Amino acid sequence: MNIGNEAQFQIYQMRLNGRYRGEPLCISHEDWVARAKEALSPEAFWYLAGGSGRGETMRANEEAFAKWRIVPRVFRDVAERDLAVELFGERLPYPVLLAPIGVQSILHPNGERAACRGAARLGVPYIVSSASTYRMEDIAQAAPDATLWFQLYWSRDRAVTESFVRRAEATGCKAIVVTLDTPMMAWRERDLERAYLPFLLGEGLGNYLSDPAFRSRLRRPPEEDPTSAILLWTQIFGNPSLTWADFDWLRQTTKLPLLLKGILHPDDAEEAFRRGVDGIIVSNHGGRQVDGAVAALDALVSIRSRLGPDRVVLMDGGIRRGADVFKAIALGANAVLVGRLYGYGLAVDGERGVETVVRHLLADFDLTMALAGHASVASIDARALTPAKAP
């Protein structure tokens, strides 16, 4: 049975087997947001849900999907669907990955370990953040069957950067995702009004505090002097002086597939592939960095047009429902990343919440694909869409 039909049937069956208690189930994106807001402190909720400035980029990410309409086709056999995609020689069951989210311990006590286990139960790759509260090694141990990628925040200290890459290789990560849009943190009004930066409270530093290169810079171990360790983190996090020459060094440092995350301009996309990148992720950091920036979906269209069909291009930003996944693939994404969506699931119900919210997204996508007349992800292209008429 396809995941869409299976998930749908399981929900409807709850009434028949007495498991439905009369209260509305948590199904929609809006439901998960509301429940997470109830479950979290205001500081934690807005750290997850907030953006930079007035939130224009966050809104643009969602509104960009409304510019396109799906054109369903009929008399096509869609009884069996193939949702799989291939990335870097590995077959993935769905065109969805879980984006890196830092400091997940503020959302749930088990943080990244719980989120990774939820992803593993579905076979969805989980991208470990440099800024995770738990060490990458602990996350891998918590979910031995998980497909892991590693997200790299490029440190001012090159030795720390290289050490993170070596650890990711040893941990079994399948790719390195380099986030480029955060050389420094943006003006995030919701966090600033509460003077809240969880890293200064010791959250989200698991990879740093355990790293041999980072620890070698300290006079005393972090266990004995956490304040000095946090201060060192503030001094090395982010690197606003990076250039393409630095990427050349990283390309020579690892044989793992390298993806650059935060690409929004076609010229940068072309340069990335010219210098040997394996893939890019079109992203504006979920609207958390530059307020008023181009929507990720709009950038995807222009970048795919420039690159042609053969390059690996992923995207994130504004994915809320199955139709969003469908539209992103039709407009050129090989796969998409979801972030806040599973973060809300983690906050509401830990590992099970992550599995549930991602399963619902996949089920919605599966049914959307079938109802649009497509039996495989490979068959979805721009002909499946038409521009929405201007109001």
Tab-separated table of C-alpha atoms in Angstrom:
chain	number	residue	atom	x	y	z
A	1	MET	CA	0.000	0.000	0.000
A	2	ASN	CA	1.293	3.482	-0.846
A	3	ILE	CA	2.162	5.737	2.079
A	4	GLY	CA	-0.651	8.171	1.307
A	5	ASN	CA	-3.386	5.534	1.301
A	6	GLU	CA	-1.877	3.769	4.309
A	7	ALA	CA	-1.586	6.889	6.471
A	8	GLN	CA	-5.058	8.044	5.516
A	9	PHE	CA	-6.580	4.647	6.296
A	10	GLN	CA	-4.840	4.437	9.675
A	11	ILE	CA	-6.309	7.778	10.704
A	12	TYR	CA	-9.846	6.980	9.594
A	13	GLN	CA	-9.616	3.555	11.225
A	14	MET	CA	-9.130	5.220	14.623
A	15	ARG	CA	-12.863	5.809	14.853
A	16	LEU	CA	-13.615	2.167	14.094
A	17	ASN	CA	-11.217	0.699	16.665
A	18	GLY	CA	-12.130	3.134	19.417
A	19	ARG	CA	-8.865	5.069	19.450
A	20	TYR	CA	-10.468	8.335	18.365
A	21	ARG	CA	-11.489	10.279	21.489
A	22	GLY	CA	-13.524	13.056	19.946
A	23	GLU	CA	-10.842	15.779	19.994
A	24	PRO	CA	-9.467	17.069	16.662
A	25	LEU	CA	-6.245	15.344	15.679
A	26	CYS	CA	-3.058	17.284	14.995
A	27	ILE	CA	-2.968	17.157	11.194
A	28	SER	CA	-2.302	20.525	9.546
A	29	HIS	CA	0.811	22.652	9.730
A	30	GLU	CA	-1.190	25.233	11.640
A	31	ASP	CA	-2.254	22.576	14.178
A	32	TRP	CA	1.353	21.643	14.882
A	33	VAL	CA	2.383	25.272	15.254
A	34	ALA	CA	-0.412	25.930	17.748
A	35	ARG	CA	0.399	22.832	19.799
A	36	ALA	CA	4.108	23.641	19.821
A	37	LYS	CA	3.372	27.158	21.031
A	38	GLU	CA	1.452	25.666	23.943
A	39	ALA	CA	4.226	23.199	24.745
A	40	LEU	CA	7.236	25.525	24.595
A	41	SER	CA	8.423	28.554	26.498
A	42	PRO	CA	8.012	31.817	24.550
A	43	GLU	CA	11.788	31.982	24.141
A	44	ALA	CA	12.067	28.498	22.652
A	45	PHE	CA	8.986	28.854	20.458
A	46	TRP	CA	10.064	32.111	18.868
A	47	TYR	CA	13.628	30.907	18.430
A	48	LEU	CA	12.130	28.175	16.245
A	49	ALA	CA	9.260	30.076	14.647
A	50	GLY	CA	10.699	33.565	14.301
A	51	GLY	CA	12.634	35.174	11.488
A	52	SER	CA	14.658	38.271	10.847
A	53	GLY	CA	13.226	41.782	10.768
A	54	ARG	CA	9.537	42.015	9.906
A	55	GLY	CA	9.396	38.446	8.668
A	56	GLU	CA	9.002	39.439	5.010
A	57	THR	CA	11.214	36.641	3.741
A	58	MET	CA	9.338	34.025	5.757
A	59	ARG	CA	6.053	35.205	4.243
A	60	ALA	CA	7.565	35.378	0.752
A	61	ASN	CA	8.692	31.746	1.027
A	62	GLU	CA	5.125	30.577	1.597
A	63	GLU	CA	3.483	33.013	-0.813
A	64	ALA	CA	5.766	31.937	-3.665
A	65	PHE	CA	3.972	28.589	-3.857
A	66	ALA	CA	0.646	30.354	-4.497
A	67	LYS	CA	2.054	31.723	-7.757
A	68	TRP	CA	1.704	28.266	-9.288
A	69	ARG	CA	-1.242	25.935	-9.874
A	70	ILE	CA	-1.097	22.174	-10.397
A	71	VAL	CA	-2.671	20.900	-13.617
A	72	PRO	CA	-3.959	17.349	-12.947
A	73	ARG	CA	-3.975	14.766	-15.754
A	74	VAL	CA	-6.460	11.874	-16.096
A	75	PHE	CA	-6.560	8.321	-17.466
A	76	ARG	CA	-3.147	7.569	-16.056
A	77	ASP	CA	-2.389	4.471	-14.037
A	78	VAL	CA	-1.362	5.727	-10.599
A	79	ALA	CA	-2.343	2.688	-8.552
A	80	GLU	CA	1.300	2.099	-7.607
A	81	ARG	CA	3.606	5.053	-7.049
A	82	ASP	CA	7.361	5.390	-6.852
A	83	LEU	CA	8.386	8.243	-4.572
A	84	ALA	CA	12.089	7.357	-4.596
A	85	VAL	CA	14.911	9.576	-5.814
A	86	GLU	CA	18.627	8.998	-6.231
A	87	LEU	CA	21.187	11.372	-4.766
A	88	PHE	CA	24.933	10.797	-5.048
A	89	GLY	CA	24.480	7.147	-5.917
A	90	GLU	CA	22.116	6.376	-3.041
A	91	ARG	CA	18.436	5.610	-3.526
A	92	LEU	CA	16.234	7.482	-1.048
A	93	PRO	CA	12.630	6.394	-0.492
A	94	TYR	CA	11.260	9.945	-0.701
A	95	PRO	CA	12.389	13.311	-2.117
A	96	VAL	CA	12.465	14.800	1.400
A	97	LEU	CA	15.277	15.310	3.907
A	98	LEU	CA	15.188	16.782	7.395
A	99	ALA	CA	17.012	20.103	7.370
A	100	PRO	CA	19.613	20.933	10.004
A	101	ILE	CA	18.122	22.640	13.051
A	102	GLY	CA	20.453	23.628	15.850
A	103	VAL	CA	19.933	23.504	19.605
A	104	GLN	CA	17.002	21.069	19.522
A	105	SER	CA	17.290	20.504	23.272
A	106	ILE	CA	15.204	23.663	23.745
A	107	LEU	CA	12.384	21.874	21.892
A	108	HIS	CA	12.597	18.483	23.617
A	109	PRO	CA	14.929	16.951	26.230
A	110	ASN	CA	16.147	14.289	23.782
A	111	GLY	CA	16.572	16.882	21.063
A	112	GLU	CA	18.471	15.721	18.008
A	113	ARG	CA	18.550	12.092	19.156
A	114	ALA	CA	14.762	11.940	19.138
A	115	ALA	CA	14.449	13.779	15.819
A	116	CYS	CA	16.976	11.483	14.167
A	117	ARG	CA	15.169	8.389	15.392
A	118	GLY	CA	11.897	9.746	14.013
A	119	ALA	CA	13.528	10.316	10.630
A	120	ALA	CA	15.147	6.876	10.634
A	121	ARG	CA	11.790	5.149	11.114
A	122	LEU	CA	10.734	6.567	7.748
A	123	GLY	CA	14.064	6.180	5.972
A	124	VAL	CA	14.325	9.952	5.573
A	125	PRO	CA	17.872	11.379	5.736
A	126	TYR	CA	18.624	13.520	8.768
A	127	ILE	CA	21.102	16.399	8.492
A	128	VAL	CA	22.995	16.842	11.755
A	129	SER	CA	23.664	20.475	12.642
A	130	SER	CA	27.047	21.747	13.770
A	131	ALA	CA	25.022	23.506	16.463
A	132	SER	CA	23.357	20.395	17.871
A	133	THR	CA	23.184	19.992	21.630
A	134	TYR	CA	24.158	16.340	21.368
A	135	ARG	CA	27.411	15.309	19.715
A	136	MET	CA	27.160	13.965	16.189
A	137	GLU	CA	28.539	10.658	17.466
A	138	ASP	CA	25.767	10.389	20.077
A	139	ILE	CA	23.112	11.188	17.479
A	140	ALA	CA	24.440	8.460	15.199
A	141	GLN	CA	24.511	5.980	18.072
A	142	ALA	CA	20.906	6.818	18.992
A	143	ALA	CA	19.717	5.860	15.493
A	144	PRO	CA	22.111	3.300	13.983
A	145	ASP	CA	19.897	2.789	10.935
A	146	ALA	CA	19.619	6.491	10.091
A	147	THR	CA	20.993	8.042	6.927
A	148	LEU	CA	23.018	10.997	8.168
A	149	TRP	CA	24.401	14.061	6.470
A	150	PHE	CA	26.376	16.715	8.350
A	151	GLN	CA	25.809	20.455	8.214
A	152	LEU	CA	28.958	22.529	8.663
A	153	TYR	CA	29.089	26.013	10.111
A	154	TRP	CA	32.446	27.226	8.877
A	155	SER	CA	34.449	28.325	11.917
A	156	ARG	CA	36.967	31.147	12.051
A	157	ASP	CA	39.337	28.457	13.322
A	158	ARG	CA	40.197	26.279	10.331
A	159	ALA	CA	41.421	23.476	12.600
A	160	VAL	CA	37.964	23.239	14.170
A	161	THR	CA	36.337	23.220	10.740
A	162	GLU	CA	38.582	20.406	9.557
A	163	SER	CA	38.046	18.479	12.777
A	164	PHE	CA	34.269	18.655	12.324
A	165	VAL	CA	34.622	17.290	8.791
A	166	ARG	CA	36.843	14.426	9.927
A	167	ARG	CA	34.421	13.524	12.691
A	168	ALA	CA	31.506	13.572	10.258
A	169	GLU	CA	33.402	11.191	7.977
A	170	ALA	CA	34.188	8.864	10.880
A	171	THR	CA	30.574	8.971	12.071
A	172	GLY	CA	29.372	7.685	8.710
A	173	CYS	CA	27.756	10.822	7.349
A	174	LYS	CA	27.023	10.520	3.628
A	175	ALA	CA	27.513	14.191	2.675
A	176	ILE	CA	28.653	17.564	4.005
A	177	VAL	CA	26.269	20.520	3.783
A	178	VAL	CA	28.075	23.851	4.149
A	179	THR	CA	25.799	26.668	5.318
A	180	LEU	CA	26.956	29.909	3.713
A	181	ASP	CA	24.240	32.394	4.709
A	182	THR	CA	25.166	32.629	8.390
A	183	PRO	CA	28.608	34.237	8.666
A	184	MET	CA	26.950	36.125	11.519
A	185	MET	CA	23.506	36.125	13.099
A	186	ALA	CA	20.863	38.459	11.712
A	187	TRP	CA	18.726	41.017	13.544
A	188	ARG	CA	16.063	38.687	14.953
A	189	GLU	CA	13.563	40.838	16.769
A	190	ARG	CA	11.764	38.065	18.650
A	191	ASP	CA	15.011	36.771	20.148
A	192	LEU	CA	16.354	40.234	20.893
A	193	GLU	CA	13.234	41.352	22.754
A	194	ARG	CA	13.783	38.492	25.190
A	195	ALA	CA	17.606	38.757	25.134
A	196	TYR	CA	17.624	35.071	24.248
A	197	LEU	CA	20.503	33.274	22.580
A	198	PRO	CA	20.541	29.655	23.799
A	199	PHE	CA	24.205	29.103	22.962
A	200	LEU	CA	25.210	31.578	25.649
A	201	LEU	CA	23.341	29.358	28.100
A	202	GLY	CA	25.350	26.332	27.035
A	203	GLU	CA	22.743	24.837	24.682
A	204	GLY	CA	23.631	23.708	21.148
A	205	LEU	CA	27.352	23.356	21.783
A	206	GLY	CA	27.720	19.579	21.931
A	207	ASN	CA	29.919	19.296	18.851
A	208	TYR	CA	32.137	22.161	19.937
A	209	LEU	CA	32.650	21.214	23.573
A	210	SER	CA	33.581	17.671	22.577
A	211	ASP	CA	35.842	18.608	19.688
A	212	PRO	CA	39.588	18.016	20.205
A	213	ALA	CA	40.620	21.052	18.151
A	214	PHE	CA	38.197	23.302	20.025
A	215	ARG	CA	39.232	21.908	23.414
A	216	SER	CA	42.908	22.415	22.577
A	217	ARG	CA	42.249	26.174	22.532
A	218	LEU	CA	41.061	26.160	26.157
A	219	ARG	CA	43.213	26.393	29.268
A	220	ARG	CA	40.784	24.216	31.211
A	221	PRO	CA	38.253	21.633	30.011
A	222	PRO	CA	34.709	22.906	29.395
A	223	GLU	CA	33.485	20.684	32.216
A	224	GLU	CA	35.561	22.754	34.643
A	225	ASP	CA	35.191	26.167	33.013
A	226	PRO	CA	32.079	26.347	30.834
A	227	THR	CA	32.126	30.144	30.722
A	228	SER	CA	35.474	30.257	28.935
A	229	ALA	CA	34.297	27.610	26.485
A	230	ILE	CA	31.172	29.598	25.640
A	231	LEU	CA	33.265	32.729	25.200
A	232	LEU	CA	35.571	30.888	22.801
A	233	TRP	CA	32.530	29.749	20.811
A	234	THR	CA	31.404	33.368	20.419
A	235	GLN	CA	34.835	34.215	19.045
A	236	ILE	CA	35.036	31.480	16.419
A	237	PHE	CA	31.421	30.925	15.308
A	238	GLY	CA	30.803	32.109	11.773
A	239	ASN	CA	33.344	33.411	9.337
A	240	PRO	CA	32.512	36.617	7.428
A	241	SER	CA	35.856	36.611	5.620
A	242	LEU	CA	35.237	33.441	3.574
A	243	THR	CA	35.901	33.497	-0.184
A	244	TRP	CA	35.741	30.934	-2.973
A	245	ALA	CA	39.402	30.168	-2.314
A	246	ASP	CA	38.394	28.782	1.084
A	247	PHE	CA	35.953	26.445	-0.625
A	248	ASP	CA	38.793	25.169	-2.790
A	249	TRP	CA	40.582	24.133	0.415
A	250	LEU	CA	37.508	22.325	1.725
A	251	ARG	CA	36.975	20.565	-1.590
A	252	GLN	CA	40.480	19.109	-1.267
A	253	THR	CA	39.896	18.174	2.376
A	254	THR	CA	37.115	15.621	1.943
A	255	LYS	CA	35.938	13.137	-0.664
A	256	LEU	CA	32.360	13.176	0.648
A	257	PRO	CA	29.755	14.869	-1.540
A	258	LEU	CA	29.788	18.594	-0.792
A	259	LEU	CA	26.672	20.739	-0.965
A	260	LEU	CA	26.525	24.496	-0.498
A	261	LYS	CA	23.428	25.709	1.349
A	262	GLY	CA	22.230	29.284	1.060
A	263	ILE	CA	22.632	29.787	-2.708
A	264	LEU	CA	20.088	32.263	-4.134
A	265	HIS	CA	21.801	33.790	-7.177
A	266	PRO	CA	22.362	31.934	-10.481
A	267	ASP	CA	25.920	33.302	-10.755
A	268	ASP	CA	26.809	31.777	-7.371
A	269	ALA	CA	25.231	28.490	-8.426
A	270	GLU	CA	27.322	28.380	-11.593
A	271	GLU	CA	30.511	29.237	-9.725
A	272	ALA	CA	29.832	26.538	-7.143
A	273	PHE	CA	29.656	23.807	-9.769
A	274	ARG	CA	32.619	25.234	-11.645
A	275	ARG	CA	34.683	24.756	-8.496
A	276	GLY	CA	33.620	21.165	-7.973
A	277	VAL	CA	30.622	21.220	-5.654
A	278	ASP	CA	28.402	18.142	-5.864
A	279	GLY	CA	25.135	19.926	-5.218
A	280	ILE	CA	23.557	23.110	-3.927
A	281	ILE	CA	20.656	23.878	-1.633
A	282	VAL	CA	18.622	26.909	-2.649
A	283	SER	CA	17.750	28.446	0.690
A	284	ASN	CA	17.355	31.733	2.528
A	285	HIS	CA	17.655	30.042	5.929
A	286	GLY	CA	13.901	29.972	6.349
A	287	GLY	CA	13.779	33.755	6.445
A	288	ARG	CA	16.021	33.924	9.512
A	289	GLN	CA	18.868	35.881	7.949
A	290	VAL	CA	18.054	38.577	5.352
A	291	ASP	CA	14.638	40.185	5.728
A	292	GLY	CA	13.136	41.074	2.360
A	293	ALA	CA	15.212	38.494	0.483
A	294	VAL	CA	14.068	36.602	-2.600
A	295	ALA	CA	11.782	33.649	-1.906
A	296	ALA	CA	13.540	30.299	-2.124
A	297	LEU	CA	11.088	28.920	-4.690
A	298	ASP	CA	11.546	31.962	-6.944
A	299	ALA	CA	15.314	31.566	-6.704
A	300	LEU	CA	14.978	27.881	-7.549
A	301	VAL	CA	13.258	28.725	-10.831
A	302	SER	CA	15.985	31.107	-11.978
A	303	ILE	CA	18.827	28.866	-10.803
A	304	ARG	CA	17.483	25.726	-12.456
A	305	SER	CA	16.933	27.691	-15.653
A	306	ARG	CA	20.590	28.726	-15.625
A	307	LEU	CA	22.057	25.340	-14.671
A	308	GLY	CA	20.011	23.048	-16.861
A	309	PRO	CA	18.545	19.709	-15.795
A	310	ASP	CA	21.575	17.676	-14.788
A	311	ARG	CA	22.931	19.388	-11.660
A	312	VAL	CA	21.809	18.364	-8.154
A	313	VAL	CA	19.693	21.195	-6.776
A	314	LEU	CA	17.789	20.889	-3.509
A	315	MET	CA	15.715	23.617	-1.875
A	316	ASP	CA	14.106	24.546	1.409
A	317	GLY	CA	11.889	27.364	2.609
A	318	GLY	CA	8.109	27.422	2.843
A	319	ILE	CA	7.453	23.679	2.496
A	320	ARG	CA	4.301	23.096	4.533
A	321	ARG	CA	2.211	20.553	2.615
A	322	GLY	CA	2.428	17.871	-0.030
A	323	ALA	CA	1.448	20.269	-2.806
A	324	ASP	CA	4.478	22.401	-1.898
A	325	VAL	CA	6.778	19.407	-2.335
A	326	PHE	CA	5.144	18.653	-5.688
A	327	LYS	CA	5.552	22.232	-6.935
A	328	ALA	CA	9.177	22.445	-5.849
A	329	ILE	CA	10.027	19.236	-7.721
A	330	ALA	CA	8.118	20.386	-10.795
A	331	LEU	CA	10.124	23.616	-10.786
A	332	GLY	CA	13.460	21.840	-10.648
A	333	ALA	CA	14.287	20.576	-7.167
A	334	ASN	CA	15.709	17.056	-6.995
A	335	ALA	CA	14.471	16.940	-3.396
A	336	VAL	CA	13.403	19.318	-0.638
A	337	LEU	CA	14.375	19.928	2.962
A	338	VAL	CA	11.891	20.582	5.761
A	339	GLY	CA	12.921	22.239	8.997
A	340	ARG	CA	10.470	24.086	11.215
A	341	LEU	CA	7.748	21.581	10.346
A	342	TYR	CA	9.477	18.678	12.065
A	343	GLY	CA	10.690	21.009	14.816
A	344	TYR	CA	7.076	21.587	15.795
A	345	GLY	CA	6.490	17.832	15.813
A	346	LEU	CA	9.527	17.362	18.067
A	347	ALA	CA	8.240	19.981	20.495
A	348	VAL	CA	4.775	18.419	20.675
A	349	ASP	CA	5.583	14.716	20.882
A	350	GLY	CA	9.302	14.045	20.618
A	351	GLU	CA	10.410	11.213	18.353
A	352	ARG	CA	6.826	10.174	17.632
A	353	GLY	CA	5.896	13.758	16.768
A	354	VAL	CA	8.707	13.998	14.219
A	355	GLU	CA	7.721	10.695	12.640
A	356	THR	CA	4.048	11.682	12.546
A	357	VAL	CA	4.446	15.117	11.017
A	358	VAL	CA	6.873	13.881	8.359
A	359	ARG	CA	4.683	10.863	7.592
A	360	HIS	CA	1.719	13.196	7.087
A	361	LEU	CA	3.757	15.377	4.723
A	362	LEU	CA	4.856	12.347	2.702
A	363	ALA	CA	1.305	10.973	2.618
A	364	ASP	CA	-0.027	14.314	1.416
A	365	PHE	CA	2.640	14.465	-1.288
A	366	ASP	CA	1.946	10.888	-2.388
A	367	LEU	CA	-1.780	11.560	-2.751
A	368	THR	CA	-1.172	14.899	-4.481
A	369	MET	CA	1.177	13.229	-6.950
A	370	ALA	CA	-1.349	10.483	-7.688
A	371	LEU	CA	-4.317	12.837	-8.033
A	372	ALA	CA	-2.262	15.007	-10.390
A	373	GLY	CA	-1.739	11.952	-12.595
A	374	HIS	CA	1.850	11.030	-11.776
A	375	ALA	CA	3.061	7.599	-10.735
A	376	SER	CA	6.672	8.600	-10.022
A	377	VAL	CA	8.698	11.564	-8.907
A	378	ALA	CA	10.711	11.269	-12.108
A	379	SER	CA	7.648	12.118	-14.199
A	380	ILE	CA	7.027	15.462	-12.474
A	381	ASP	CA	8.258	18.507	-14.384
A	382	ALA	CA	7.223	22.082	-15.191
A	383	ARG	CA	4.442	20.867	-17.478
A	384	ALA	CA	2.555	19.805	-14.342
A	385	LEU	CA	2.125	23.472	-13.347
A	386	THR	CA	0.680	26.676	-14.725
A	387	PRO	CA	1.222	30.192	-13.411
A	388	ALA	CA	-1.614	31.461	-11.233
A	389	LYS	CA	-3.502	34.388	-12.682
A	390	ALA	CA	-2.739	37.712	-11.051
A	391	PRO	CA	-5.641	38.993	-8.901
